[in-house]
Backbone as CSV, one residue per row, in Angstrom:
resi,resn,N_x,N_y,N_z,CA_x,CA_y,CA_z,C_x,C_y,C_z
1,UNK,4.147,27.397,36.228,4.679,26.115,36.123,4.477,25.334,37.445
2,UNK,4.548,24.078,37.324,4.418,23.213,38.537,5.611,23.273,39.444
3,UNK,5.345,23.540,40.727,6.359,23.503,41.763,6.168,22.348,42.755
4,UNK,7.154,21.780,43.147,6.908,20.672,44.098,6.171,21.073,45.346
5,UNK,5.303,20.255,45.633,4.494,20.420,46.840,4.197,18.928,47.354
6,UNK,3.819,18.746,48.528,3.473,17.524,49.183,1.982,17.328,49.021
7,UNK,1.558,16.307,48.380,0.075,16.048,48.299,-0.159,14.805,48.974
8,UNK,-1.201,14.702,49.720,-1.662,13.535,50.471,-2.546,12.721,49.515
9,UNK,-2.136,11.499,49.256,-2.895,10.608,48.395,-3.396,9.426,49.255
10,UNK,-4.322,8.747,48.725,-4.908,7.460,49.319,-4.927,6.465,48.267
11,UNK,-4.346,5.316,48.624,-4.391,4.120,47.802,-5.389,3.085,48.424
12,UNK,-6.415,2.807,47.676,-7.544,1.921,48.272,-7.383,0.573,47.531
13,UNK,-7.667,-0.492,48.229,-7.598,-1.781,47.720,-9.031,-2.386,47.611
14,UNK,-9.186,-3.282,46.777,-10.458,-4.032,46.573,-10.984,-4.638,47.903
15,UNK,-10.105,-5.071,48.792,-10.507,-5.667,50.028,-10.875,-4.669,51.040
16,UNK,-11.011,-3.354,50.670,-11.535,-2.355,51.654,-10.419,-1.681,52.464
17,UNK,-9.156,-2.114,52.302,-8.093,-1.427,53.083,-7.573,-0.226,52.215
18,UNK,-6.888,0.685,52.925,-6.306,1.829,52.254,-5.088,2.334,52.969
19,UNK,-4.408,3.092,52.385,-3.159,3.736,52.957,-2.964,5.027,52.467
20,UNK,-2.601,5.963,53.320,-2.207,7.330,52.994,-0.692,7.342,52.610
21,UNK,-0.379,8.228,51.607,1.043,8.493,51.342,1.151,9.850,50.719
22,UNK,2.297,10.325,50.710,2.594,11.642,50.053,3.271,11.360,48.663
23,UNK,3.091,12.264,47.838,3.519,12.105,46.387,4.289,13.346,46.015
24,UNK,5.409,13.212,45.354,6.229,14.361,44.941,6.050,14.576,43.458
25,UNK,5.426,13.650,42.769,5.385,13.800,41.292,4.142,14.620,40.905
26,UNK,4.067,15.077,39.575,2.944,15.821,39.152,1.695,14.811,39.017
27,UNK,0.582,15.317,39.309,-0.610,14.502,39.366,-0.897,13.694,38.043
28,UNK,-0.696,14.298,36.906,-0.968,13.661,35.715,-0.018,12.499,35.535
29,UNK,1.246,12.617,35.946,2.217,11.510,35.898,1.919,10.389,36.896
30,UNK,1.392,10.817,38.124,1.075,9.790,39.104,-0.080,9.002,38.578
31,UNK,-1.067,9.560,38.037,-2.302,8.881,37.687,-1.975,8.003,36.421
32,UNK,-1.159,8.441,35.538,-0.667,7.629,34.410,0.074,6.363,34.792
33,UNK,1.034,6.586,35.749,1.863,5.467,36.261,0.998,4.420,36.978
34,UNK,0.009,4.927,37.740,-0.867,3.950,38.414,-1.695,3.196,37.430
35,UNK,-2.209,3.879,36.410,-2.957,3.145,35.305,-2.094,2.162,34.661
36,UNK,-0.840,2.459,34.317,0.041,1.486,33.756,0.330,0.314,34.632
37,UNK,0.448,0.571,35.921,0.668,-0.532,36.911,-0.617,-1.478,36.928
38,UNK,-1.826,-0.874,36.883,-3.053,-1.700,36.894,-3.026,-2.603,35.601
39,UNK,-2.761,-1.952,34.469,-2.793,-2.762,33.227,-1.785,-3.856,33.267
40,UNK,-0.551,-3.566,33.700,0.378,-4.544,33.695,0.099,-5.734,34.758
41,UNK,-0.341,-5.397,35.884,-0.743,-6.362,36.893,-1.860,-7.261,36.411
42,UNK,-2.775,-6.604,35.768,-3.974,-7.349,35.237,-3.591,-8.302,34.114
43,UNK,-2.784,-7.801,33.137,-2.238,-8.676,32.105,-1.524,-9.876,32.602
44,UNK,-0.759,-9.644,33.632,0.067,-10.765,34.174,-0.685,-11.749,35.017
45,UNK,-1.838,-11.219,35.718,-2.559,-12.067,36.607,-3.740,-12.728,35.932
46,UNK,-4.430,-11.931,35.167,-5.771,-12.401,34.731,-5.877,-12.805,33.272
47,UNK,-4.725,-12.708,32.571,-4.746,-13.079,31.138,-5.830,-12.567,30.205
48,UNK,-6.806,-13.400,29.854,-7.748,-12.995,28.971,-9.024,-12.337,29.570
49,UNK,-9.039,-12.263,30.869,-10.221,-11.660,31.433,-10.335,-10.140,31.160
50,UNK,-11.583,-9.585,30.979,-11.698,-8.216,30.592,-11.285,-7.284,31.821
51,UNK,-10.828,-6.159,31.479,-10.391,-5.076,32.461,-11.212,-3.894,32.227
52,UNK,-11.956,-3.328,33.300,-12.551,-2.011,33.223,-11.646,-1.082,33.992
53,UNK,-11.144,-0.096,33.380,-10.274,0.885,34.118,-10.841,2.278,33.871
54,UNK,-11.258,2.891,34.999,-11.754,4.305,34.874,-10.630,5.129,35.359
55,UNK,-10.100,5.988,34.517,-9.044,6.887,34.850,-9.463,8.294,34.726
56,UNK,-9.583,8.964,35.846,-10.116,10.382,35.841,-8.956,11.411,36.110
57,UNK,-8.430,11.842,35.040,-7.360,12.808,35.236,-8.014,14.115,35.728
58,UNK,-7.189,14.918,36.446,-7.636,16.220,36.956,-7.264,17.390,35.946
59,UNK,-6.178,17.103,35.102,-5.873,18.087,34.080,-6.877,18.160,33.004
60,UNK,-7.075,19.360,32.473,-6.329,20.543,32.617,-7.069,21.632,33.427
61,UNK,-7.515,21.200,34.629,-8.151,22.121,35.546,-7.115,22.873,36.440
62,UNK,-7.648,23.881,37.094,-6.835,24.690,37.936,-6.459,23.896,39.180
63,UNK,-5.281,24.047,39.767,-4.349,25.061,39.510,-3.531,24.728,38.126
64,UNK,-3.372,25.769,37.365,-2.706,25.522,36.042,-1.166,25.441,36.325
65,UNK,-0.690,24.342,36.498,0.734,24.178,36.883,1.436,22.991,36.082
66,UNK,1.586,23.342,34.837,2.194,22.281,33.993,3.681,22.053,34.304
67,UNK,4.147,20.871,33.876,5.532,20.583,33.871,6.304,21.512,32.935
68,UNK,7.526,21.888,33.320,8.395,22.658,32.462,8.551,22.074,31.085
69,UNK,8.870,20.880,31.094,9.016,20.028,29.841,7.874,20.183,28.797
70,UNK,6.688,20.304,29.440,5.427,20.394,28.613,5.252,21.793,28.129
71,UNK,5.680,22.803,28.965,5.551,24.224,28.543,6.467,24.531,27.348
72,UNK,7.536,23.789,27.199,8.493,23.985,26.064,7.780,23.866,24.827
73,UNK,6.619,23.107,24.706,5.908,22.943,23.431,4.806,24.068,23.252
74,UNK,4.740,24.921,24.177,3.672,25.940,24.159,4.258,27.314,24.114
75,UNK,5.470,27.528,23.808,6.126,28.833,23.792,5.555,29.804,22.798
76,UNK,4.899,29.308,21.793,4.299,30.097,20.813,3.097,30.918,21.341
77,UNK,2.563,30.491,22.546,1.362,31.232,23.040,1.971,32.392,23.992
78,UNK,1.476,33.582,23.762,1.966,34.740,24.463,1.258,34.862,25.856
79,UNK,0.022,34.543,25.922,-0.805,34.769,27.108,-0.401,33.651,28.113
80,UNK,0.027,33.973,29.354,0.535,33.052,30.381,-0.543,31.964,30.744
81,UNK,-1.811,32.315,30.800,-2.867,31.397,31.185,-3.066,30.389,30.067
82,UNK,-3.020,30.804,28.794,-3.247,29.896,27.655,-1.969,28.962,27.532
83,UNK,-0.814,29.554,27.846,0.406,28.769,27.693,0.448,27.673,28.828
84,UNK,0.013,28.054,30.002,-0.025,27.002,31.054,-1.128,25.968,30.785
85,UNK,-2.235,26.397,30.194,-3.243,25.369,29.855,-2.757,24.485,28.759
86,UNK,-2.132,25.067,27.816,-1.549,24.210,26.714,-0.551,23.114,27.257
87,UNK,0.320,23.592,28.225,1.179,22.687,28.885,0.484,21.518,29.544
88,UNK,-0.616,21.788,30.234,-1.402,20.717,30.897,-2.005,19.803,29.893
89,UNK,-2.540,20.349,28.778,-3.132,19.462,27.739,-1.961,18.671,27.040
90,UNK,-0.906,19.157,26.830,0.270,18.388,26.296,0.685,17.259,27.160
91,UNK,0.778,17.542,28.490,1.044,16.452,29.480,-0.055,15.394,29.474
92,UNK,-1.294,15.889,29.497,-2.413,14.931,29.464,-2.453,14.037,28.213
93,UNK,-2.100,14.670,27.109,-2.064,13.878,25.877,-0.990,12.870,25.951
94,UNK,0.107,13.185,26.490,1.231,12.177,26.582,0.807,11.019,27.489
95,UNK,0.101,11.351,28.625,-0.323,10.287,29.541,-1.352,9.407,28.984
96,UNK,-2.367,10.006,28.320,-3.346,9.168,27.667,-2.691,8.288,26.559
97,UNK,-1.823,8.822,25.808,-1.086,8.067,24.775,-0.335,6.865,25.387
98,UNK,0.242,7.010,26.499,1.020,5.956,27.163,0.089,4.870,27.646
99,UNK,-1.035,5.296,28.186,-2.056,4.271,28.680,-2.615,3.531,27.542
100,UNK,-3.011,4.131,26.440,-3.568,3.494,25.360,-2.517,2.587,24.712
101,UNK,-1.315,2.980,24.560,-0.314,2.090,24.027,-0.054,0.871,24.899
102,UNK,-0.003,1.061,26.175,0.104,-0.077,27.072,-1.065,-1.099,27.100
103,UNK,-2.271,-0.490,26.990,-3.417,-1.292,26.946,-3.425,-2.146,25.656
104,UNK,-3.110,-1.600,24.582,-3.081,-2.406,23.343,-1.980,-3.427,23.316
105,UNK,-0.869,-3.010,23.798,0.306,-3.957,23.861,0.156,-5.178,24.800
106,UNK,-0.492,-4.854,26.029,-0.671,-5.911,27.127,-1.965,-6.533,27.096
107,UNK,-3.008,-5.869,26.632,-4.366,-6.461,26.681,-4.930,-6.890,25.388
108,UNK,-4.313,-6.447,24.313,-4.722,-6.884,22.940,-5.385,-5.761,22.120
109,UNK,-5.587,-6.113,20.877,-6.201,-5.144,19.956,-7.726,-4.985,20.155
110,UNK,-8.378,-5.812,21.052,-9.791,-5.704,21.328,-10.070,-4.650,22.400
111,UNK,-8.995,-3.961,22.684,-9.178,-2.899,23.747,-10.014,-1.667,23.173
112,UNK,-10.944,-1.292,24.019,-11.761,-0.100,23.736,-11.458,1.012,24.694
113,UNK,-11.155,2.121,24.174,-10.829,3.350,24.866,-11.800,4.359,24.593
114,UNK,-12.478,4.910,25.648,-13.434,5.990,25.528,-12.846,7.241,26.285
115,UNK,-12.641,8.300,25.594,-12.084,9.469,26.203,-13.129,10.604,26.148
116,UNK,-13.430,11.063,27.319,-14.456,12.219,27.322,-13.858,13.355,28.199
117,UNK,-14.451,14.427,28.134,-14.037,15.556,28.990,-15.201,16.256,29.512
118,UNK,-15.030,17.013,30.559,-16.175,17.716,31.182,-16.251,19.127,30.589
């Protein structure tokens, strides 16, 4: 399961500036929230202009550290590695669902979502 650690993140701006900050939340949740902020900001500022958003989640790769609330849905799996992997996929699915829902609600039904995995 995921345990709090301090991760150094970088937030880069289109004007070439950047800032370092530490993050206490799970990576999947951080990336989801950032994507939701980009969608909301774009919808508010640019109206009908198209938005290209490339969102590269790191889940479900190692380290296999799912959130406890996501592991609750994977208790049927006895093998610890598979259970942790399941928890990461569950959290990833929730994040992708939130991003798709926000995109459709704020950017319209002409939204195209392409989901691929490595």
